[in-house]
Short mmCIF file of C-alpha atoms in Angstrom, two decimals:
data_model
loop_
_atom_site.label_atom_id
_atom_site.label_comp_id
_atom_site.label_asym_id
_atom_site.label_seq_id
_atom_site.Cartn_x
_atom_site.Cartn_y
_atom_site.Cartn_z
CA UNK F 1 21.49 -14.97 17.40
CA UNK F 2 25.15 -14.35 17.15
CA UNK F 3 25.51 -17.70 15.98
CA UNK F 4 23.55 -16.85 12.76
CA UNK F 5 25.81 -14.13 12.05
CA UNK F 6 28.66 -16.67 12.64
CA UNK F 7 27.21 -19.10 10.02
CA UNK F 8 26.26 -16.50 7.36
CA UNK F 9 29.79 -14.98 7.74
CA UNK F 10 31.33 -18.46 6.89
CA UNK F 11 29.28 -18.71 3.92
CA UNK F 12 29.53 -16.08 3.04
CA UNK F 13 33.58 -16.37 3.21
CA UNK F 14 33.20 -19.89 1.80
CA UNK F 15 31.10 -18.34 -0.86
CA UNK F 16 33.58 -15.55 -1.47
CA UNK F 17 36.82 -17.94 -1.42
CA UNK F 18 35.18 -20.33 -4.25
CA UNK F 19 33.54 -17.27 -5.49
CA UNK F 20 34.11 -17.89 -9.26
CA UNK F 21 30.68 -19.23 -9.64
CA UNK F 22 29.26 -15.47 -8.58
CA UNK F 23 27.39 -13.91 -9.27
CA UNK F 24 25.18 -16.13 -11.46
CA UNK F 25 23.39 -14.92 -14.71
CA UNK F 26 19.33 -15.86 -13.33
CA UNK F 27 18.58 -16.62 -17.19
CA UNK F 28 22.25 -18.08 -18.13
CA UNK F 29 22.81 -15.26 -20.86
CA UNK F 30 26.98 -15.63 -20.23
CA UNK F 31 26.86 -19.53 -20.00
CA UNK F 32 25.42 -19.52 -23.29
CA UNK F 33 27.32 -16.81 -25.02
CA UNK F 34 30.16 -19.81 -23.74
CA UNK F 35 28.45 -22.94 -25.09
CA UNK F 36 26.44 -21.35 -28.62
CA UNK F 37 29.05 -19.37 -29.54
CA UNK F 38 27.63 -16.39 -30.08
CA UNK F 39 26.25 -13.11 -28.40
CA UNK F 40 22.93 -11.44 -30.24
CA UNK F 41 23.72 -7.73 -29.83
CA UNK F 42 21.61 -4.92 -31.05
CA UNK F 43 22.65 -1.25 -32.01
CA UNK F 44 21.07 1.97 -32.62
CA UNK F 45 23.42 4.70 -34.64
CA UNK F 46 25.25 7.02 -32.79
CA UNK F 47 27.65 9.07 -34.59
CA UNK F 48 31.07 7.40 -34.42
CA UNK F 49 30.25 5.45 -31.65
CA UNK F 50 27.70 3.18 -34.02
CA UNK F 51 28.09 3.44 -37.72
CA UNK F 52 25.17 1.86 -40.46
CA UNK F 53 25.83 1.80 -43.48
CA UNK F 54 23.77 -1.49 -45.24
CA UNK F 55 24.25 -4.37 -43.02
CA UNK F 56 27.67 -3.43 -41.42
CA UNK F 57 28.08 -2.46 -38.51
CA UNK F 58 31.05 -0.40 -37.52
CA UNK F 59 32.25 2.05 -34.88
CA UNK F 60 33.83 2.17 -31.58
CA UNK F 61 31.34 0.98 -29.67
CA UNK F 62 31.21 -2.08 -31.77
CA UNK F 63 34.73 -2.89 -31.27
CA UNK F 64 34.71 -3.32 -28.00
CA UNK F 65 31.14 -5.63 -28.21
CA UNK F 66 33.28 -7.41 -30.54
CA UNK F 67 36.34 -7.58 -28.92
CA UNK F 68 34.12 -8.85 -25.65
CA UNK F 69 32.52 -11.78 -27.62
CA UNK F 70 35.96 -12.97 -29.02
CA UNK F 71 37.78 -12.93 -25.42
CA UNK F 72 34.72 -15.21 -24.24
CA UNK F 73 35.44 -17.78 -27.98
CA UNK F 74 31.88 -16.09 -29.83
CA UNK F 75 30.75 -14.24 -32.51
CA UNK F 76 28.49 -11.47 -32.81
CA UNK F 77 25.61 -11.22 -34.24
CA UNK F 78 23.92 -7.67 -35.10
CA UNK F 79 20.29 -6.28 -34.77
CA UNK F 80 20.24 -2.90 -35.84
CA UNK F 81 17.03 -1.07 -34.61
CA UNK F 82 15.78 1.86 -32.72
CA UNK F 83 17.04 2.27 -29.11
CA UNK F 84 13.40 1.30 -27.86
CA UNK F 85 12.90 -1.88 -29.88
CA UNK F 86 16.41 -2.69 -28.76
CA UNK F 87 15.40 -2.46 -25.50
CA UNK F 88 12.20 -4.55 -25.76
CA UNK F 89 13.96 -7.09 -26.90
CA UNK F 90 16.16 -7.48 -24.02
CA UNK F 91 13.32 -7.67 -22.27
CA UNK F 92 11.94 -10.34 -23.86
CA UNK F 93 15.32 -12.49 -24.13
CA UNK F 94 15.80 -11.97 -28.24
CA UNK F 95 19.11 -9.63 -27.36
CA UNK F 96 22.37 -10.55 -24.88
CA UNK F 97 23.40 -6.84 -25.29
CA UNK F 98 22.56 -3.60 -27.17
CA UNK F 99 24.43 -0.32 -27.18
CA UNK F 100 23.63 3.19 -29.30
CA UNK F 101 25.71 5.79 -27.46
CA UNK F 102 23.44 5.75 -24.07
CA UNK F 103 25.25 7.78 -21.47
CA UNK F 104 24.84 6.91 -17.58
CA UNK F 105 21.97 9.30 -17.63
CA UNK F 106 19.85 7.08 -19.75
CA UNK F 107 16.06 6.54 -18.91
CA UNK F 108 16.28 3.10 -19.88
CA UNK F 109 17.77 1.94 -16.01
CA UNK F 110 13.93 0.83 -14.99
CA UNK F 111 13.98 -2.11 -17.92
CA UNK F 112 17.14 -3.31 -18.38
CA UNK F 113 20.29 -3.61 -16.44
CA UNK F 114 22.91 -0.69 -17.18
CA UNK F 115 26.45 -1.17 -17.46
CA UNK F 116 28.98 1.67 -15.10
CA UNK F 117 29.61 4.83 -17.52
CA UNK F 118 32.89 3.99 -19.45
CA UNK F 119 34.62 7.13 -20.21
CA UNK F 120 37.67 7.28 -22.85
CA UNK F 121 35.88 5.70 -25.53
CA UNK F 122 36.62 6.98 -29.44
CA UNK F 123 34.25 9.74 -30.16
CA UNK F 124 32.92 9.73 -26.97
CA UNK F 125 35.92 11.05 -25.08
CA UNK F 126 34.96 11.92 -21.26
CA UNK F 127 31.05 11.06 -21.58
CA UNK F 128 30.31 8.24 -19.65
CA UNK F 129 29.08 5.80 -22.22
CA UNK F 130 26.81 2.85 -21.11
CA UNK F 131 26.12 -0.44 -22.68
CA UNK F 132 22.20 -2.42 -22.12
CA UNK F 133 21.71 -5.77 -21.02
CA UNK F 134 18.71 -7.55 -19.88
CA UNK F 135 17.72 -7.27 -16.25
CA UNK F 136 19.47 -8.98 -13.45
CA UNK F 137 22.38 -10.66 -15.39
CA UNK F 138 24.85 -10.19 -13.31
CA UNK F 139 27.66 -12.51 -14.30
CA UNK F 140 27.13 -10.89 -18.27
CA UNK F 141 27.41 -7.73 -16.72
CA UNK F 142 30.66 -8.57 -14.60
CA UNK F 143 32.25 -10.28 -17.46
CA UNK F 144 31.25 -6.80 -19.61
CA UNK F 145 32.95 -4.82 -17.34
CA UNK F 146 35.59 -6.37 -16.67
CA UNK F 147 36.56 -6.66 -20.22
CA UNK F 148 36.31 -3.06 -20.98
CA UNK F 149 38.13 -2.09 -17.34
CA UNK F 150 40.72 -4.37 -18.93
CA UNK F 151 40.24 -2.80 -22.28
CA UNK F 152 39.61 0.94 -21.74
CA UNK F 153 41.95 1.49 -19.13
CA UNK F 154 45.16 0.11 -20.85
CA UNK Q 1 19.21 17.87 33.32
CA UNK Q 2 18.26 17.55 37.07
CA UNK Q 3 14.62 18.23 36.96
CA UNK Q 4 12.09 16.92 34.84
CA UNK Q 5 9.22 19.53 35.06
CA UNK Q 6 8.44 19.58 38.44
CA UNK Q 7 9.96 16.64 39.81
CA UNK Q 8 13.57 16.98 40.74
CA UNK Q 9 15.25 13.66 39.78
CA UNK Q 10 17.47 11.36 41.85
CA UNK Q 11 20.91 11.09 41.80
CA UNK Q 12 20.56 7.58 39.84
CA UNK Q 13 18.58 8.67 37.42
CA UNK Q 14 20.19 11.68 36.78
CA UNK Q 15 22.78 9.61 35.81
CA UNK Q 16 21.10 7.34 33.80
CA UNK Q 17 19.72 10.33 31.56
CA UNK Q 18 22.99 12.00 30.67
CA UNK Q 19 24.12 8.26 30.11
CA UNK Q 20 20.47 8.09 27.97
CA UNK Q 21 21.48 11.09 26.22
CA UNK Q 22 25.23 10.01 25.53
CA UNK Q 23 24.06 7.00 23.78
CA UNK Q 24 21.57 9.02 21.59
CA UNK Q 25 24.03 11.03 19.95
CA UNK Q 26 25.95 8.22 19.50
CA UNK Q 27 23.77 6.22 17.96
CA UNK Q 28 22.66 9.78 15.82
CA UNK Q 29 26.51 9.41 14.33
CA UNK Q 30 26.60 6.08 14.22
CA UNK Q 31 23.84 5.58 12.12
CA UNK Q 32 24.94 8.09 9.87
CA UNK Q 33 27.69 6.48 9.02
CA UNK Q 34 26.16 3.83 8.05
CA UNK Q 35 23.82 5.43 6.24
CA UNK Q 36 26.36 7.23 4.21
CA UNK Q 37 28.74 3.52 4.11
CA UNK Q 38 25.11 1.67 2.56
CA UNK Q 39 24.65 4.68 0.39
CA UNK Q 40 28.25 4.03 -1.25
CA UNK Q 41 26.87 0.02 -2.25
CA UNK Q 42 23.04 0.28 -2.39
CA UNK Q 43 23.13 -0.73 -5.90
CA UNK Q 44 19.57 -2.33 -7.28
CA UNK Q 45 18.76 -4.64 -4.64
CA UNK Q 46 15.52 -4.30 -3.13
CA UNK Q 47 16.99 -5.93 0.14
CA UNK Q 48 19.70 -3.17 0.39
CA UNK Q 49 17.40 -0.13 -0.59
CA UNK Q 50 15.18 -1.40 2.25
CA UNK Q 51 17.29 -1.83 4.73
CA UNK Q 52 18.91 1.29 3.83
CA UNK Q 53 16.05 3.36 4.18
CA UNK Q 54 15.17 1.46 7.55
CA UNK Q 55 18.44 2.78 8.65
CA UNK Q 56 17.45 6.33 7.77
CA UNK Q 57 13.85 5.65 9.78
CA UNK Q 58 15.93 4.63 12.45
CA UNK Q 59 17.15 8.13 13.57
CA UNK Q 60 13.27 9.64 14.09
CA UNK Q 61 12.89 7.40 18.10
CA UNK Q 62 16.47 9.09 18.67
CA UNK Q 63 15.76 12.60 17.41
CA UNK Q 64 12.46 12.13 19.00
CA UNK Q 65 13.82 12.00 22.50
CA UNK Q 66 16.48 14.31 22.32
CA UNK Q 67 13.78 16.82 21.41
CA UNK Q 68 11.08 15.55 23.84
CA UNK Q 69 13.87 15.95 26.46
CA UNK Q 70 14.05 19.33 25.48
CA UNK Q 71 10.15 19.97 26.38
CA UNK Q 72 9.77 18.28 29.41
CA UNK Q 73 12.56 20.01 31.42
CA UNK Q 74 10.35 22.41 31.52
CA UNK Q 75 8.26 23.55 34.77
CA UNK Q 76 4.84 23.88 34.28
CA UNK Q 77 2.88 26.84 33.40
CA UNK Q 78 -0.24 28.94 33.57
CA UNK Q 79 -0.22 28.05 29.51
CA UNK Q 80 0.72 24.34 30.12
CA UNK Q 81 -0.30 23.44 33.44
CA UNK Q 82 0.57 19.37 33.04
CA UNK Q 83 3.92 20.20 32.19
CA UNK Q 84 5.28 19.54 28.67
CA UNK Q 85 5.89 16.22 29.48
CA UNK Q 86 3.22 14.79 26.75
CA UNK Q 87 6.33 16.02 23.87
CA UNK Q 88 7.85 12.74 24.53
CA UNK Q 89 4.24 10.43 23.54
CA UNK Q 90 3.86 12.78 20.90
CA UNK Q 91 7.51 12.13 19.40
CA UNK Q 92 6.58 8.65 19.97
CA UNK Q 93 3.72 8.16 18.04
CA UNK Q 94 5.41 10.71 15.16
CA UNK Q 95 8.07 7.61 15.24
CA UNK Q 96 5.27 4.90 15.21
CA UNK Q 97 3.34 6.32 12.13
CA UNK Q 98 6.48 6.97 10.49
CA UNK Q 99 7.86 3.52 10.56
CA UNK Q 100 4.20 2.05 9.74
CA UNK Q 101 3.58 4.40 6.85
CA UNK Q 102 7.16 4.20 5.22
CA UNK Q 103 7.27 0.08 6.12
CA UNK Q 104 4.34 -0.46 4.36
CA UNK Q 105 4.77 1.33 1.13
CA UNK Q 106 8.60 -0.80 0.93
CA UNK Q 107 6.57 -4.28 1.95
CA UNK Q 108 4.26 -3.00 -1.09
CA UNK Q 109 7.15 -2.48 -3.50
CA UNK Q 110 8.85 -5.61 -2.61
CA UNK Q 111 5.53 -7.88 -3.46
CA UNK Q 112 5.06 -5.97 -6.68
CA UNK Q 113 8.59 -6.15 -7.68
CA UNK Q 114 8.28 -10.20 -6.62
CA UNK Q 115 5.36 -10.42 -8.80
CA UNK Q 116 6.73 -8.59 -11.88
CA UNK Q 117 9.79 -11.22 -11.66
CA UNK Q 118 11.75 -7.97 -11.55
CA UNK Q 119 15.76 -9.30 -11.85
CA UNK Q 120 17.96 -7.15 -9.00
CA UNK Q 121 20.33 -6.06 -10.87
CA UNK Q 122 24.04 -5.54 -9.23
CA UNK Q 123 26.99 -4.73 -11.37
CA UNK Q 124 30.69 -3.97 -10.80
CA UNK Q 125 33.07 -1.25 -9.52
CA UNK Q 126 36.89 -0.72 -10.67
CA UNK Q 127 38.80 -0.42 -7.32
CA UNK Q 128 42.84 -0.66 -7.30
CA UNK Q 129 42.89 -2.53 -10.80
CA UNK Q 130 40.24 -4.76 -9.97
CA UNK Q 131 37.20 -5.63 -11.18
CA UNK Q 132 35.10 -7.03 -8.20
CA UNK Q 133 31.47 -7.60 -8.39
CA UNK Q 134 29.41 -4.52 -6.02
CA UNK Q 135 27.83 -7.75 -4.18
CA UNK Q 136 30.97 -8.29 -2.07
CA UNK Q 137 31.43 -4.71 -1.15
CA UNK Q 138 27.43 -4.91 0.32
CA UNK Q 139 27.93 -7.90 2.31
CA UNK Q 140 30.90 -6.52 3.75
CA UNK Q 141 29.58 -2.95 4.90
CA UNK Q 142 26.73 -4.92 5.98
CA UNK Q 143 28.66 -7.63 8.20
CA UNK Q 144 30.91 -4.26 9.29
CA UNK Q 145 27.44 -2.29 10.93
CA UNK Q 146 26.33 -5.22 12.10
CA UNK Q 147 27.88 -4.58 15.42
CA UNK Q 148 27.18 -1.17 16.28
CA UNK Q 149 23.49 -1.66 17.44
CA UNK Q 150 23.97 -4.99 20.03
CA UNK Q 151 26.11 -2.47 21.73
CA UNK Q 152 23.86 0.77 22.01
CA UNK Q 153 20.81 -1.52 21.51
CA UNK Q 154 22.10 -3.88 25.39
CA UNK Q 155 22.95 0.04 26.68
CA UNK Q 156 19.62 1.70 25.93
CA UNK Q 157 17.79 -1.13 27.30
CA UNK Q 158 19.45 -1.01 30.78
CA UNK Q 159 18.67 2.37 30.82
CA UNK Q 160 15.41 2.13 30.08
CA UNK Q 161 13.56 0.71 33.17
CA UNK Q 162 15.23 3.62 35.29
CA UNK Q 163 13.86 6.52 33.43
CA UNK Q 164 10.68 4.92 32.73
CA UNK Q 165 11.14 6.15 29.14
CA UNK Q 166 9.06 3.92 26.36
CA UNK Q 167 10.94 5.94 23.46
CA UNK Q 168 14.27 5.21 25.00
CA UNK Q 169 12.72 1.04 25.41
CA UNK Q 170 11.75 0.76 22.02
CA UNK Q 171 14.24 2.51 20.49
CA UNK Q 172 16.46 -0.51 22.13
CA UNK Q 173 14.26 -3.02 21.55
CA UNK Q 174 14.19 -1.96 17.57
CA UNK Q 175 18.17 -1.60 17.75
CA UNK Q 176 18.49 -5.42 19.15
CA UNK Q 177 16.42 -6.58 16.53
CA UNK Q 178 18.46 -4.94 13.70
CA UNK Q 179 20.67 -7.57 13.69
CA UNK Q 180 17.58 -9.70 11.70
CA UNK Q 181 17.60 -6.72 9.25
CA UNK Q 182 21.29 -6.90 8.17
CA UNK Q 183 21.35 -10.42 8.24
CA UNK Q 184 18.19 -10.48 5.59
CA UNK Q 185 20.20 -7.57 3.52
CA UNK Q 186 23.11 -10.30 3.13
CA UNK Q 187 21.27 -13.09 2.08
CA UNK Q 188 19.17 -11.31 -0.42
CA UNK Q 189 22.26 -9.77 -1.70
CA UNK Q 190 23.98 -13.22 -1.94
CA UNK Q 191 20.48 -14.82 -3.14
CA UNK Q 192 21.28 -12.61 -6.37
CA UNK Q 193 24.65 -13.52 -6.42
CA UNK Q 194 23.73 -17.33 -6.54
CA UNK Q 195 21.07 -16.08 -9.43
CA UNK Q 196 18.14 -16.31 -6.68
CA UNK Q 197 17.00 -13.18 -7.51
CA UNK Q 198 13.71 -13.66 -5.85
CA UNK Q 199 15.60 -13.79 -2.31
CA UNK Q 200 16.50 -10.46 -2.60
CA UNK Q 201 12.86 -9.14 -3.06
CA UNK Q 202 11.99 -11.98 -0.75
CA UNK Q 203 14.41 -10.51 1.93
CA UNK Q 204 12.95 -6.94 1.51
CA UNK Q 205 10.08 -8.09 2.47
CA UNK Q 206 10.65 -9.33 5.30
CA UNK Q 207 12.96 -5.73 6.45
CA UNK Q 208 9.98 -4.45 5.59
CA UNK Q 209 7.68 -6.10 7.48
CA UNK Q 210 9.62 -6.07 10.76
CA UNK Q 211 9.40 -2.05 9.95
CA UNK Q 212 5.63 -2.28 10.09
CA UNK Q 213 5.20 -4.34 12.90
CA UNK Q 214 7.71 -1.84 14.84
CA UNK Q 215 5.80 0.95 13.31
CA UNK Q 216 2.62 -1.37 14.64
CA UNK Q 217 4.18 -1.46 18.58
CA UNK Q 218 5.21 1.89 18.69
CA UNK Q 219 2.02 3.77 17.61
CA UNK Q 220 -0.41 1.39 19.45
CA UNK Q 221 1.89 2.43 23.06
CA UNK Q 222 2.04 6.21 22.12
CA UNK Q 223 -1.81 6.07 21.33
CA UNK Q 224 -2.68 3.96 24.67
CA UNK Q 225 -0.90 6.38 27.03
CA UNK Q 226 -2.07 9.25 24.66
CA UNK Q 227 -5.44 8.51 25.80
CA UNK Q 228 -5.17 8.31 29.08
CA UNK Q 229 -5.09 3.84 29.71
CA UNK Q 230 -3.71 3.22 33.18
CA UNK Q 231 -0.48 3.55 33.58
CA UNK Q 232 1.90 0.57 33.27
CA UNK Q 233 5.11 -0.56 33.30
CA UNK Q 234 8.07 0.83 30.70
CA UNK Q 235 7.77 -2.34 28.60
CA UNK Q 236 3.67 -2.39 28.92
CA UNK Q 237 3.97 -5.55 30.03
CA UNK Q 238 1.73 -4.96 33.12
CA UNK Q 239 0.20 -2.56 35.17
CA UNK Q 240 2.00 -0.34 37.03
CA UNK Q 241 2.86 -1.59 40.57
CA UNK Q 242 3.14 1.60 41.86
CA UNK Q 243 -0.78 1.61 41.89
CA UNK Q 244 -0.95 -0.49 43.96
CA UNK Q 245 1.65 1.06 46.70
CA UNK Q 246 -0.08 3.95 46.59
CA UNK Q 247 -3.23 2.13 47.41
CA UNK Q 248 -1.73 0.11 50.57
CA UNK Q 249 0.02 3.82 51.86
CA UNK Q 250 -3.29 5.50 51.76
CA UNK Q 251 -5.12 2.74 53.49
CA UNK Q 252 -1.98 2.51 55.92
CA UNK Q 253 -3.23 6.60 57.06
CA UNK Q 254 -5.51 6.08 60.09
CA UNK Q 255 -7.81 8.50 58.91
CA UNK Q 256 -8.73 6.65 55.60
CA UNK Q 257 -11.24 4.13 55.64
CA UNK Q 258 -10.83 2.93 51.90
CA UNK Q 259 -8.72 4.18 48.78
CA UNK Q 260 -9.11 4.09 44.80
CA UNK Q 261 -6.28 5.61 42.56
CA UNK Q 262 -6.03 6.75 38.77
CA UNK Q 263 -3.26 7.06 37.59
CA UNK Q 264 -2.62 8.00 34.09
CA UNK Q 265 1.50 7.91 32.17
CA UNK Q 266 2.21 11.69 31.43
CA UNK Q 267 5.49 10.09 29.70
CA UNK Q 268 8.10 9.48 32.27
CA UNK Q 269 6.05 11.17 34.88
CA UNK Q 270 2.77 10.05 36.44
CA UNK Q 271 -0.25 12.13 37.32
CA UNK Q 272 -1.89 10.41 40.51
CA UNK Q 273 -5.96 11.12 41.51
CA UNK Q 274 -6.25 9.67 44.73
CA UNK Q 275 -9.96 9.14 46.01
CA UNK Q 276 -10.35 8.69 49.43
CA UNK Q 277 -13.30 8.24 51.60
CA UNK Q 278 -12.22 8.87 55.28
CA UNK Q 279 -13.79 7.15 58.63
CA UNK Q 280 -15.17 10.30 59.79
CA UNK Q 281 -16.90 13.75 57.81
CA UNK Q 282 -13.98 15.81 59.00
CA UNK Q 283 -11.07 15.61 57.21
CA UNK Q 284 -7.85 18.22 57.42
CA UNK Q 285 -5.99 20.10 55.21
CA UNK Q 286 -2.79 18.62 57.49
CA UNK Q 287 -4.06 14.91 56.81
CA UNK Q 288 -4.86 15.41 52.67
CA UNK Q 289 -1.39 17.65 52.60
CA UNK Q 290 0.26 14.46 54.59
CA UNK Q 291 -1.39 11.58 52.08
CA UNK Q 292 -0.33 13.74 49.05
CA UNK Q 293 3.46 13.93 50.31
CA UNK Q 294 3.47 10.36 51.14
CA UNK Q 295 2.21 9.31 47.46
CA UNK Q 296 4.97 11.60 46.25
CA UNK Q 297 7.77 10.30 48.16
CA UNK Q 298 7.36 7.67 47.12
CA UNK Q 299 9.18 7.45 43.37
CA UNK Q 300 10.51 10.53 41.27
CA UNK Q 301 7.85 9.49 38.82
CA UNK Q 302 5.02 11.04 40.59
CA UNK Q 303 4.70 14.69 39.41
CA UNK Q 304 1.13 15.25 39.35
CA UNK Q 305 -0.46 14.15 43.10
CA UNK Q 306 -4.53 14.89 44.31
CA UNK Q 307 -6.39 13.22 46.70
CA UNK Q 308 -9.95 13.60 47.01
CA UNK Q 309 -11.95 12.62 49.83
CA UNK Q 310 -15.11 11.66 48.86
CA UNK Q 311 -18.18 9.59 50.48
CA UNK Q 312 -18.17 6.74 47.44
CA UNK Q 313 -15.15 6.00 45.47
CA UNK Q 314 -15.54 5.76 41.42
CA UNK Q 315 -15.88 2.93 39.75
CA UNK Q 316 -12.70 2.91 37.77
CA UNK Q 317 -10.37 3.42 40.00
CA UNK Q 318 -8.00 0.90 41.20
CA UNK Q 319 -8.42 -0.78 44.59
CA UNK Q 320 -6.67 -2.98 47.03
CA UNK Q 321 -8.33 -6.02 45.02
CA UNK Q 322 -8.59 -4.89 41.83
CA UNK Q 323 -4.68 -4.03 41.22
CA UNK Q 324 -3.65 -7.53 40.42
CA UNK Q 325 -5.59 -7.42 37.48
#
């Protein structure tokens, strides 16, 4: 049995060292964003975080999502809807990401991936705000969280 | 910790018992630390969650051993004329049923997760200016805690036969197999990392199947002793060899023609009923006492010994020719 452990240790070490490919998205969201150059994002109005006027979306969360897309060389196509409709779209794979001032207490965590709560976003201050992603798209989540860490902790 | 009910423990058993108690406390301490460590990293992996709950469940045998130990040391009283030895069996049963029930529900949960194709989510943590995938911490924690059960598992496995304690034996047995749980959870997490989401559910199913199997073995062994099956060895592998030795010792007495024994495991100590057919119609109290004494002296586990003169041996008793089976 220790042999199994040793093999596993070596395998994990090898994966960790060459680990650029980990984590991977089971549905390939991040790779698709990179390849297509489009990030399909959903927005639900929420105070200063997400402002909607006509076709125009703005706000600090919108800026962060657009900044993330830019960092991957992609453009954002926005879709404005209610939170539940956005969650449905994330589940069916029609959206890559959704914002709307949800906090780390959001009840949607059963159906979609929820990022860590980020504080220090303009208009939210100390409230930990989260971003919603399709369930289990861990590479996308890691990339987004890494971007937000960099952006918000500067 | 010198006596156990009516029995005074021989020095070897006293030492083993003290050592077992120390190992049980050590195990509890170690397991609590691992539960806290895993709590920090448990995340969205079903395999990690299952391994975590298994860790919590693994405390039950140790706790029931320590609690039962307080009870079984008491001397028999008029209210409890057989002593409280069954407490060990009750603890064993509780542990078995808990493992069975919770293991079953975890197995159902992981099967449902697989059927619904739930993709487990594992995010990142921000540490020392770096954003690191939480999965790596899961792998690190599990690799760190895998070593403990090897030590205490083997230590307890050595003590269990000396003490003839089935809870300790089962506990050691589970600890020795604990590394498979750890390996499975690491495989599950790495599976998620590689985008093979189903590997996590499969690993969780493997771990919960292990819990169910442990629960079944423990509950079965506890129930069989509680309903008074013939005494067996600490690992339930064979009939207790002492039975044969008792029959031999009795038949070596000049006044006894034939002997048959009924022996049950009270949990750590035995209750022996020896039936003897004397050559002559008269039996003296001194002869009976001598026979009883000979059996009690044979092993410290002979807690309660009665010798009953009869004209015919009851059918269900163990005799010289049958003991082998």
